[in-house]
Amino acid sequence: MSGRLGPPMASLFRPEVRVSADCSLPSPQYGIVLDAGSSHTSMFIYKWPADKENDTGIVGQHSSCDVQGGGISSYADDPAGAGQSLVECLEQALRDVPKDQHSRTPLYLGATAGMRLLNLTSPEACAGVLGAVTQTLTQYPFDFRGARILSGQDEGVFGWVTANYLLENFIKYGWVGRWFRPRRGTTGAMDLGGASTQITFETASPAEDPANEVHLQLYGQKYRVYTHSFLCYGRDQVLQRLLASALQTHGFHPCWPRGYSSQVLLGEVYQSPCTAGQRPPGLNSSTRVSLSGTSDPILCRSLVSSLFNFSSCRFSLCSFNGVFQPPVAGSFIAFSAFYYTVDFLRTVMGLPVATLQQLEAASGTLCNQTWAELQAQAPGQQAHLASHCATAVFVHQLLSRGYGFDERTFGGVAFQKKVGGAGQSLGRRGGAEACRGLLPGPAGGERPRADATLQPLHAQPPGLPGTTA
């Protein structure tokens, strides 16, 4: 679930990025990005011509590959397995990129919140995984530029750049054969990954907390962007935190459907830094507990609300957990688990979700379903079926009470998997490639120069629920 733009991207992980592309490059060229998320890794191959492609001049996605197995952070106890897991997709890259282009094709791996969490619990294991991944990637004939962990701020800003680049909000190729800057605003970006969630949008006023403000200059235009990443508020970690809370406070799970039960290994529940604070003293990690669902939407909503602190705020406005956020305004794209959650409600459940009230009602309807009813409604989707209620309630709470969308502003939110005329996928690390150098190049009737300055793209100290991710 990623929307990658392209190369050369070597400066992505430096505090300041200045990029200008050169349209005299050979045609076509390729770039490879491995998007190492918390739950899985995807490979994207991009292709771009020296002048323009399909009369758009926008970088095109050439092919993609989903890596089998979990994210690279799941290989903490088997670092070599992390590198080996990438081989099948890398072999595909050898076939998809012309052989004479191999040595000049940049190859990157960007990891996000899953590896940030691993770095918190075991820096040694984190280094081992990155080392093993690097060893594998350097065995291929591509121009390897690094395997790094992105900060939460990077993740949010890059997703925003990707969305607006693909929507042609920065620059557009006109029918008269010239590039021009569209006279329209930018679109906000919201991402719900496995371990963290990000919100990023352009704002006119300075942020009360400088840590949430990034200044960009793209195609001669300056942008002031608000961004924040919440570690432990990604879908998978939220589900683990709800599970830990249900075990301690109820002895049953109100968000699970009635008729569904699971044998829960306590050691797995509390192994994440996101749930470590809930770990009971003297816990036997090998103990298994049987937990059953009760299909209780009201109690589920209360359980989800307990994940947020809506009362603490030292600024004029906050989202939650004391984090400054200006009011949301304008259009937004919500992708990754935002999209999949809403898509399940409207396509599988057949429920309207065009308004906040409808989203809340749809969540309640879903949470009232028994396990048998859900299985009949969504045959073949048992893997995540029991968790859809909790995720839907969380999405509604996050958007309405967390980010502050009301019925009016919610109307500007588009839940999308793909964007742009080429139908390119959006994802958590999306804009990384644009910021690393594939912003179209020189002036005149060709592509305008793109000097991209991102400040400050430094990694914030990682924290637990509610802090910068």
mmCIF file of N, CA and C in Angstrom, residues 106-221:
data_model
loop_
_atom_site.group_PDB
_atom_site.id
_atom_site.type_symbol
_atom_site.label_atom_id
_atom_site.label_comp_id
_atom_site.label_asym_id
_atom_site.label_seq_id
_atom_site.Cartn_x
_atom_site.Cartn_y
_atom_site.Cartn_z
ATOM 1 N N PRO A 106 18.931 3.007 -9.096
ATOM 2 C CA PRO A 106 19.053 3.146 -7.649
ATOM 3 C C PRO A 106 18.101 2.212 -6.911
ATOM 4 N N LEU A 107 18.581 1.665 -5.816
ATOM 5 C CA LEU A 107 17.817 0.732 -4.994
ATOM 6 C C LEU A 107 17.838 1.216 -3.550
ATOM 7 N N TYR A 108 16.659 1.370 -2.962
ATOM 8 C CA TYR A 108 16.535 1.861 -1.587
ATOM 9 C C TYR A 108 15.621 0.962 -0.786
ATOM 10 N N LEU A 109 15.858 0.925 0.513
ATOM 11 C CA LEU A 109 14.907 0.320 1.444
ATOM 12 C C LEU A 109 14.628 1.319 2.552
ATOM 13 N N GLY A 110 13.360 1.623 2.745
ATOM 14 C CA GLY A 110 12.947 2.522 3.819
ATOM 15 C C GLY A 110 12.042 1.784 4.785
ATOM 16 N N ALA A 111 12.442 1.720 6.054
ATOM 17 C CA ALA A 111 11.644 1.044 7.083
ATOM 18 C C ALA A 111 10.985 2.083 7.975
ATOM 19 N N THR A 112 9.867 1.698 8.577
ATOM 20 C CA THR A 112 9.113 2.685 9.355
ATOM 21 C C THR A 112 8.865 2.227 10.785
ATOM 22 N N ALA A 113 7.623 2.360 11.259
ATOM 23 C CA ALA A 113 7.344 2.248 12.693
ATOM 24 C C ALA A 113 7.655 0.877 13.274
ATOM 25 N N GLY A 114 7.515 -0.188 12.497
ATOM 26 C CA GLY A 114 7.851 -1.506 13.011
ATOM 27 C C GLY A 114 9.297 -1.576 13.457
ATOM 28 N N MET A 115 10.188 -1.028 12.635
ATOM 29 C CA MET A 115 11.608 -1.013 12.993
ATOM 30 C C MET A 115 11.900 0.042 14.052
ATOM 31 N N ARG A 116 11.124 1.113 14.093
ATOM 32 C CA ARG A 116 11.310 2.092 15.168
ATOM 33 C C ARG A 116 10.979 1.465 16.519
ATOM 34 N N LEU A 117 9.935 0.642 16.541
ATOM 35 C CA LEU A 117 9.584 -0.061 17.776
ATOM 36 C C LEU A 117 10.656 -1.080 18.152
ATOM 37 N N LEU A 118 11.161 -1.811 17.169
ATOM 38 C CA LEU A 118 12.216 -2.783 17.446
ATOM 39 C C LEU A 118 13.457 -2.094 17.978
ATOM 40 N N ASN A 119 13.753 -0.916 17.448
ATOM 41 C CA ASN A 119 14.918 -0.171 17.915
ATOM 42 C C ASN A 119 14.754 0.262 19.371
ATOM 43 N N LEU A 120 13.503 0.442 19.802
ATOM 44 C CA LEU A 120 13.245 0.776 21.204
ATOM 45 C C LEU A 120 13.484 -0.414 22.120
ATOM 46 N N THR A 121 13.021 -1.581 21.694
ATOM 47 C CA THR A 121 13.113 -2.762 22.553
ATOM 48 C C THR A 121 14.475 -3.425 22.480
ATOM 49 N N SER A 122 15.081 -3.433 21.292
ATOM 50 C CA SER A 122 16.372 -4.097 21.123
ATOM 51 C C SER A 122 17.163 -3.456 19.992
ATOM 52 N N PRO A 123 17.954 -2.431 20.301
ATOM 53 C CA PRO A 123 18.781 -1.794 19.270
ATOM 54 C C PRO A 123 19.709 -2.785 18.580
ATOM 55 N N GLU A 124 20.174 -3.783 19.327
ATOM 56 C CA GLU A 124 21.071 -4.775 18.741
ATOM 57 C C GLU A 124 20.350 -5.600 17.677
ATOM 58 N N ALA A 125 19.131 -6.038 17.995
ATOM 59 C CA ALA A 125 18.358 -6.807 17.021
ATOM 60 C C ALA A 125 18.018 -5.956 15.808
ATOM 61 N N CYS A 126 17.702 -4.692 16.047
ATOM 62 C CA CYS A 126 17.388 -3.768 14.955
ATOM 63 C C CYS A 126 18.581 -3.625 14.015
ATOM 64 N N ALA A 127 19.760 -3.438 14.594
ATOM 65 C CA ALA A 127 20.975 -3.317 13.786
ATOM 66 C C ALA A 127 21.250 -4.607 13.027
ATOM 67 N N GLY A 128 20.968 -5.744 13.670
ATOM 68 C CA GLY A 128 21.181 -7.025 13.012
ATOM 69 C C GLY A 128 20.285 -7.209 11.803
ATOM 70 N N VAL A 129 19.028 -6.800 11.925
ATOM 71 C CA VAL A 129 18.090 -6.909 10.806
ATOM 72 C C VAL A 129 18.520 -6.001 9.660
ATOM 73 N N LEU A 130 18.859 -4.754 9.972
ATOM 74 C CA LEU A 130 19.303 -3.829 8.924
ATOM 75 C C LEU A 130 20.578 -4.327 8.258
ATOM 76 N N GLY A 131 21.480 -4.901 9.063
ATOM 77 C CA GLY A 131 22.718 -5.433 8.507
ATOM 78 C C GLY A 131 22.463 -6.587 7.556
ATOM 79 N N ALA A 132 21.554 -7.489 7.941
ATOM 80 C CA ALA A 132 21.237 -8.636 7.096
ATOM 81 C C ALA A 132 20.556 -8.203 5.806
ATOM 82 N N VAL A 133 19.661 -7.229 5.924
ATOM 83 C CA VAL A 133 18.973 -6.704 4.743
ATOM 84 C C VAL A 133 19.975 -6.040 3.804
ATOM 85 N N THR A 134 20.875 -5.259 4.370
ATOM 86 C CA THR A 134 21.899 -4.591 3.565
ATOM 87 C C THR A 134 22.780 -5.603 2.849
ATOM 88 N N GLN A 135 23.155 -6.664 3.549
ATOM 89 C CA GLN A 135 23.999 -7.695 2.943
ATOM 90 C C GLN A 135 23.321 -8.321 1.730
ATOM 91 N N THR A 136 22.032 -8.580 1.853
ATOM 92 C CA THR A 136 21.292 -9.155 0.726
ATOM 93 C C THR A 136 21.195 -8.172 -0.435
ATOM 94 N N LEU A 137 20.859 -6.930 -0.146
ATOM 95 C CA LEU A 137 20.655 -5.941 -1.203
ATOM 96 C C LEU A 137 21.947 -5.641 -1.962
ATOM 97 N N THR A 138 23.073 -5.676 -1.277
ATOM 98 C CA THR A 138 24.351 -5.372 -1.941
ATOM 99 C C THR A 138 24.827 -6.512 -2.837
ATOM 100 N N GLN A 139 24.184 -7.663 -2.756
ATOM 101 C CA GLN A 139 24.563 -8.780 -3.617
ATOM 102 C C GLN A 139 23.954 -8.662 -5.012
ATOM 103 N N TYR A 140 23.094 -7.674 -5.194
ATOM 104 C CA TYR A 140 22.438 -7.493 -6.491
ATOM 105 C C TYR A 140 23.123 -6.372 -7.271
ATOM 106 N N PRO A 141 23.040 -6.403 -8.604
ATOM 107 C CA PRO A 141 23.823 -5.472 -9.433
ATOM 108 C C PRO A 141 23.256 -4.063 -9.527
ATOM 109 N N PHE A 142 22.298 -3.722 -8.668
ATOM 110 C CA PHE A 142 21.714 -2.388 -8.714
ATOM 111 C C PHE A 142 22.581 -1.394 -7.946
ATOM 112 N N ASP A 143 22.257 -0.117 -8.100
ATOM 113 C CA ASP A 143 22.996 0.950 -7.416
ATOM 114 C C ASP A 143 22.394 1.143 -6.023
ATOM 115 N N PHE A 144 22.842 0.344 -5.064
ATOM 116 C CA PHE A 144 22.263 0.355 -3.720
ATOM 117 C C PHE A 144 22.620 1.651 -3.000
ATOM 118 N N ARG A 145 21.602 2.355 -2.509
ATOM 119 C CA ARG A 145 21.801 3.651 -1.864
ATOM 120 C C ARG A 145 21.514 3.642 -0.359
ATOM 121 N N GLY A 146 21.140 2.491 0.197
ATOM 122 C CA GLY A 146 20.970 2.452 1.640
ATOM 123 C C GLY A 146 19.687 1.787 2.103
ATOM 124 N N ALA A 147 19.742 1.261 3.334
ATOM 125 C CA ALA A 147 18.572 0.716 4.027
ATOM 126 C C ALA A 147 18.480 1.469 5.344
ATOM 127 N N ARG A 148 17.453 2.267 5.504
ATOM 128 C CA ARG A 148 17.351 3.158 6.661
ATOM 129 C C ARG A 148 15.976 3.096 7.306
ATOM 130 N N ILE A 149 15.928 3.572 8.544
ATOM 131 C CA ILE A 149 14.660 3.717 9.256
ATOM 132 C C ILE A 149 14.219 5.167 9.149
ATOM 133 N N LEU A 150 13.039 5.389 8.618
ATOM 134 C CA LEU A 150 12.501 6.743 8.499
ATOM 135 C C LEU A 150 11.892 7.179 9.824
ATOM 136 N N SER A 151 11.995 8.447 10.127
ATOM 137 C CA SER A 151 11.312 8.987 11.304
ATOM 138 C C SER A 151 9.826 9.116 10.996
ATOM 139 N N GLY A 152 9.023 9.268 12.044
ATOM 140 C CA GLY A 152 7.594 9.465 11.839
ATOM 141 C C GLY A 152 7.310 10.733 11.063
ATOM 142 N N GLN A 153 8.109 11.773 11.295
ATOM 143 C CA GLN A 153 7.919 13.033 10.576
ATOM 144 C C GLN A 153 8.204 12.851 9.088
ATOM 145 N N ASP A 154 9.285 12.138 8.768
ATOM 146 C CA ASP A 154 9.574 11.828 7.367
ATOM 147 C C ASP A 154 8.376 11.141 6.719
ATOM 148 N N GLU A 155 7.858 10.156 7.419
ATOM 149 C CA GLU A 155 6.763 9.351 6.898
ATOM 150 C C GLU A 155 5.552 10.211 6.547
ATOM 151 N N GLY A 156 5.193 11.105 7.460
ATOM 152 C CA GLY A 156 4.040 11.964 7.226
ATOM 153 C C GLY A 156 4.254 12.924 6.073
ATOM 154 N N VAL A 157 5.406 13.587 6.049
ATOM 155 C CA VAL A 157 5.684 14.566 4.996
ATOM 156 C C VAL A 157 5.798 13.895 3.636
ATOM 157 N N PHE A 158 6.465 12.757 3.576
ATOM 158 C CA PHE A 158 6.634 12.078 2.301
ATOM 159 C C PHE A 158 5.294 11.595 1.741
ATOM 160 N N GLY A 159 4.399 11.147 2.608
ATOM 161 C CA GLY A 159 3.071 10.757 2.149
ATOM 162 C C GLY A 159 2.311 11.939 1.574
ATOM 163 N N TRP A 160 2.461 13.094 2.208
ATOM 164 C CA TRP A 160 1.800 14.313 1.727
ATOM 165 C C TRP A 160 2.359 14.730 0.372
ATOM 166 N N VAL A 161 3.675 14.685 0.224
ATOM 167 C CA VAL A 161 4.292 15.056 -1.048
ATOM 168 C C VAL A 161 3.842 14.101 -2.153
ATOM 169 N N THR A 162 3.827 12.805 -1.846
ATOM 170 C CA THR A 162 3.399 11.821 -2.838
ATOM 171 C C THR A 162 1.995 12.101 -3.339
ATOM 172 N N ALA A 163 1.065 12.275 -2.402
ATOM 173 C CA ALA A 163 -0.332 12.487 -2.780
ATOM 174 C C ALA A 163 -0.482 13.716 -3.662
ATOM 175 N N ASN A 164 0.150 14.805 -3.276
ATOM 176 C CA ASN A 164 -0.004 16.047 -4.034
ATOM 177 C C ASN A 164 0.750 16.018 -5.351
ATOM 178 N N TYR A 165 1.846 15.284 -5.411
ATOM 179 C CA TYR A 165 2.577 15.125 -6.668
ATOM 180 C C TYR A 165 1.730 14.339 -7.670
ATOM 181 N N LEU A 166 1.143 13.224 -7.197
ATOM 182 C CA LEU A 166 0.328 12.403 -8.086
ATOM 183 C C LEU A 166 -0.964 13.104 -8.489
ATOM 184 N N LEU A 167 -1.484 13.954 -7.618
ATOM 185 C CA LEU A 167 -2.688 14.724 -7.935
ATOM 186 C C LEU A 167 -2.380 15.947 -8.796
ATOM 187 N N GLU A 168 -1.096 16.160 -9.086
ATOM 188 C CA GLU A 168 -0.635 17.285 -9.898
ATOM 189 C C GLU A 168 -0.988 18.622 -9.262
ATOM 190 N N ASN A 169 -0.933 18.672 -7.942
ATOM 191 C CA ASN A 169 -1.185 19.930 -7.241
ATOM 192 C C ASN A 169 0.031 20.848 -7.244
ATOM 193 N N PHE A 170 1.226 20.277 -7.459
ATOM 194 C CA PHE A 170 2.437 21.091 -7.497
ATOM 195 C C PHE A 170 2.719 21.599 -8.907
ATOM 196 N N ILE A 171 2.590 20.721 -9.876
ATOM 197 C CA ILE A 171 2.955 21.033 -11.250
ATOM 198 C C ILE A 171 2.121 20.158 -12.179
ATOM 199 N N LYS A 172 1.777 20.699 -13.348
ATOM 200 C CA LYS A 172 0.923 19.957 -14.275
ATOM 201 C C LYS A 172 1.378 20.225 -15.699
ATOM 202 N N TYR A 173 1.266 19.211 -16.550
ATOM 203 C CA TYR A 173 1.638 19.357 -17.952
ATOM 204 C C TYR A 173 0.392 19.714 -18.748
ATOM 205 N N GLY A 174 0.369 20.915 -19.329
ATOM 206 C CA GLY A 174 -0.816 21.416 -20.013
ATOM 207 C C GLY A 174 -0.980 20.881 -21.422
ATOM 208 N N TRP A 175 -2.169 21.076 -21.960
ATOM 209 C CA TRP A 175 -2.475 20.570 -23.301
ATOM 210 C C TRP A 175 -1.700 21.303 -24.383
ATOM 211 N N VAL A 176 -1.178 22.494 -24.059
ATOM 212 C CA VAL A 176 -0.397 23.241 -25.044
ATOM 213 C C VAL A 176 1.062 22.813 -25.041
ATOM 214 N N GLY A 177 1.399 21.810 -24.221
ATOM 215 C CA GLY A 177 2.760 21.288 -24.217
ATOM 216 C C GLY A 177 3.709 22.020 -23.306
ATOM 217 N N ARG A 178 3.192 22.680 -22.286
ATOM 218 C CA ARG A 178 4.050 23.382 -21.338
ATOM 219 C C ARG A 178 3.648 23.015 -19.915
ATOM 220 N N TRP A 179 4.640 23.132 -19.019
ATOM 221 C CA TRP A 179 4.377 22.892 -17.599
ATOM 222 C C TRP A 179 3.850 24.169 -16.952
ATOM 223 N N PHE A 180 2.894 24.015 -16.046
ATOM 224 C CA PHE A 180 2.390 25.177 -15.313
ATOM 225 C C PHE A 180 2.005 24.757 -13.900
ATOM 226 N N ARG A 181 1.884 25.753 -13.022
ATOM 227 C CA ARG A 181 1.490 25.486 -11.643
ATOM 228 C C ARG A 181 -0.020 25.672 -11.510
ATOM 229 N N PRO A 182 -0.741 24.628 -11.168
ATOM 230 C CA PRO A 182 -2.200 24.753 -11.020
ATOM 231 C C PRO A 182 -2.545 25.739 -9.909
ATOM 232 N N ARG A 183 -3.568 26.524 -10.133
ATOM 233 C CA ARG A 183 -3.991 27.490 -9.113
ATOM 234 C C ARG A 183 -5.021 26.837 -8.199
ATOM 235 N N ARG A 184 -4.548 25.912 -7.421
ATOM 236 C CA ARG A 184 -5.421 25.237 -6.471
ATOM 237 C C ARG A 184 -4.600 24.865 -5.248
ATOM 238 N N GLY A 185 -5.284 24.590 -4.172
ATOM 239 C CA GLY A 185 -4.604 24.266 -2.929
ATOM 240 C C GLY A 185 -4.093 22.840 -2.910
ATOM 241 N N THR A 186 -3.396 22.513 -1.846
ATOM 242 C CA THR A 186 -2.887 21.160 -1.684
ATOM 243 C C THR A 186 -3.909 20.303 -0.933
ATOM 244 N N THR A 187 -3.655 19.027 -0.924
ATOM 245 C CA THR A 187 -4.529 18.058 -0.262
ATOM 246 C C THR A 187 -3.819 17.479 0.951
ATOM 247 N N GLY A 188 -4.516 17.404 2.078
ATOM 248 C CA GLY A 188 -3.948 16.792 3.271
ATOM 249 C C GLY A 188 -3.855 15.285 3.112
ATOM 250 N N ALA A 189 -2.971 14.669 3.894
ATOM 251 C CA ALA A 189 -2.773 13.222 3.809
ATOM 252 C C ALA A 189 -2.868 12.599 5.193
ATOM 253 N N MET A 190 -3.623 11.517 5.283
ATOM 254 C CA MET A 190 -3.731 10.756 6.530
ATOM 255 C C MET A 190 -3.437 9.288 6.237
ATOM 256 N N ASP A 191 -2.555 8.719 7.044
ATOM 257 C CA ASP A 191 -2.116 7.348 6.838
ATOM 258 C C ASP A 191 -2.308 6.566 8.126
ATOM 259 N N LEU A 192 -2.860 5.387 8.020
ATOM 260 C CA LEU A 192 -2.999 4.488 9.166
ATOM 261 C C LEU A 192 -2.258 3.208 8.847
ATOM 262 N N GLY A 193 -1.044 3.092 9.371
ATOM 263 C CA GLY A 193 -0.233 1.910 9.132
ATOM 264 C C GLY A 193 -0.449 0.860 10.204
ATOM 265 N N GLY A 194 0.511 -0.051 10.331
ATOM 266 C CA GLY A 194 0.385 -1.102 11.320
ATOM 267 C C GLY A 194 0.799 -0.673 12.709
ATOM 268 N N ALA A 195 1.786 0.227 12.800
ATOM 269 C CA ALA A 195 2.315 0.620 14.109
ATOM 270 C C ALA A 195 2.158 2.099 14.413
ATOM 271 N N SER A 196 1.871 2.923 13.413
ATOM 272 C CA SER A 196 1.723 4.361 13.655
ATOM 273 C C SER A 196 0.705 4.946 12.694
ATOM 274 N N THR A 197 0.256 6.153 13.013
ATOM 275 C CA THR A 197 -0.649 6.880 12.122
ATOM 276 C C THR A 197 -0.141 8.301 11.977
ATOM 277 N N GLN A 198 -0.313 8.872 10.790
ATOM 278 C CA GLN A 198 0.179 10.215 10.490
ATOM 279 C C GLN A 198 -0.926 11.098 9.924
ATOM 280 N N ILE A 199 -0.870 12.380 10.263
ATOM 281 C CA ILE A 199 -1.721 13.386 9.630
ATOM 282 C C ILE A 199 -0.827 14.541 9.213
ATOM 283 N N THR A 200 -0.975 14.985 7.974
ATOM 284 C CA THR A 200 -0.126 16.037 7.419
ATOM 285 C C THR A 200 -0.966 16.918 6.506
ATOM 286 N N PHE A 201 -0.881 18.235 6.694
ATOM 287 C CA PHE A 201 -1.624 19.144 5.822
ATOM 288 C C PHE A 201 -0.992 20.530 5.855
ATOM 289 N N GLU A 202 -1.236 21.286 4.788
ATOM 290 C CA GLU A 202 -0.707 22.639 4.691
ATOM 291 C C GLU A 202 -1.491 23.554 5.621
ATOM 292 N N THR A 203 -0.790 24.477 6.263
ATOM 293 C CA THR A 203 -1.432 25.407 7.180
ATOM 294 C C THR A 203 -0.872 26.804 6.967
ATOM 295 N N ALA A 204 -1.705 27.806 7.166
ATOM 296 C CA ALA A 204 -1.277 29.188 6.933
ATOM 297 C C ALA A 204 -0.527 29.765 8.120
ATOM 298 N N SER A 205 -0.847 29.322 9.313
ATOM 299 C CA SER A 205 -0.263 29.903 10.526
ATOM 300 C C SER A 205 0.863 29.032 11.062
ATOM 301 N N PRO A 206 1.838 29.646 11.723
ATOM 302 C CA PRO A 206 2.925 28.870 12.333
ATOM 303 C C PRO A 206 2.380 27.911 13.390
ATOM 304 N N ALA A 207 3.010 26.757 13.504
ATOM 305 C CA ALA A 207 2.608 25.784 14.512
ATOM 306 C C ALA A 207 3.051 26.254 15.890
ATOM 307 N N GLU A 208 2.201 26.061 16.879
ATOM 308 C CA GLU A 208 2.559 26.432 18.247
ATOM 309 C C GLU A 208 3.663 25.534 18.792
ATOM 310 N N ASP A 209 3.769 24.344 18.246
ATOM 311 C CA ASP A 209 4.866 23.436 18.587
ATOM 312 C C ASP A 209 5.748 23.283 17.351
ATOM 313 N N PRO A 210 6.959 23.841 17.367
ATOM 314 C CA PRO A 210 7.834 23.793 16.184
ATOM 315 C C PRO A 210 8.131 22.378 15.704
ATOM 316 N N ALA A 211 8.037 21.397 16.592
ATOM 317 C CA ALA A 211 8.322 20.019 16.195
ATOM 318 C C ALA A 211 7.319 19.504 15.175
ATOM 319 N N ASN A 212 6.173 20.159 15.051
ATOM 320 C CA ASN A 212 5.126 19.724 14.127
ATOM 321 C C ASN A 212 5.111 20.510 12.825
ATOM 322 N N GLU A 213 6.111 21.342 12.587
ATOM 323 C CA GLU A 213 6.106 22.184 11.390
ATOM 324 C C GLU A 213 7.287 21.861 10.491
ATOM 325 N N VAL A 214 7.001 21.755 9.212
ATOM 326 C CA VAL A 214 8.026 21.514 8.199
ATOM 327 C C VAL A 214 7.839 22.534 7.083
ATOM 328 N N HIS A 215 8.941 23.126 6.618
ATOM 329 C CA HIS A 215 8.893 24.083 5.509
ATOM 330 C C HIS A 215 9.459 23.420 4.258
ATOM 331 N N LEU A 216 8.723 23.527 3.163
ATOM 332 C CA LEU A 216 9.159 22.960 1.899
ATOM 333 C C LEU A 216 9.131 24.021 0.817
ATOM 334 N N GLN A 217 10.048 23.894 -0.131
ATOM 335 C CA GLN A 217 10.009 24.718 -1.333
ATOM 336 C C GLN A 217 10.017 23.781 -2.524
ATOM 337 N N LEU A 218 8.919 23.789 -3.276
ATOM 338 C CA LEU A 218 8.754 22.894 -4.412
ATOM 339 C C LEU A 218 8.335 23.700 -5.630
ATOM 340 N N TYR A 219 9.099 23.588 -6.714
ATOM 341 C CA TYR A 219 8.793 24.293 -7.957
ATOM 342 C C TYR A 219 8.653 25.794 -7.741
ATOM 343 N N GLY A 220 9.494 26.339 -6.894
ATOM 344 C CA GLY A 220 9.479 27.767 -6.651
ATOM 345 C C GLY A 220 8.407 28.228 -5.685
ATOM 346 N N GLN A 221 7.607 27.325 -5.171
ATOM 347 C CA GLN A 221 6.550 27.663 -4.225
ATOM 348 C C GLN A 221 6.933 27.185 -2.826
#
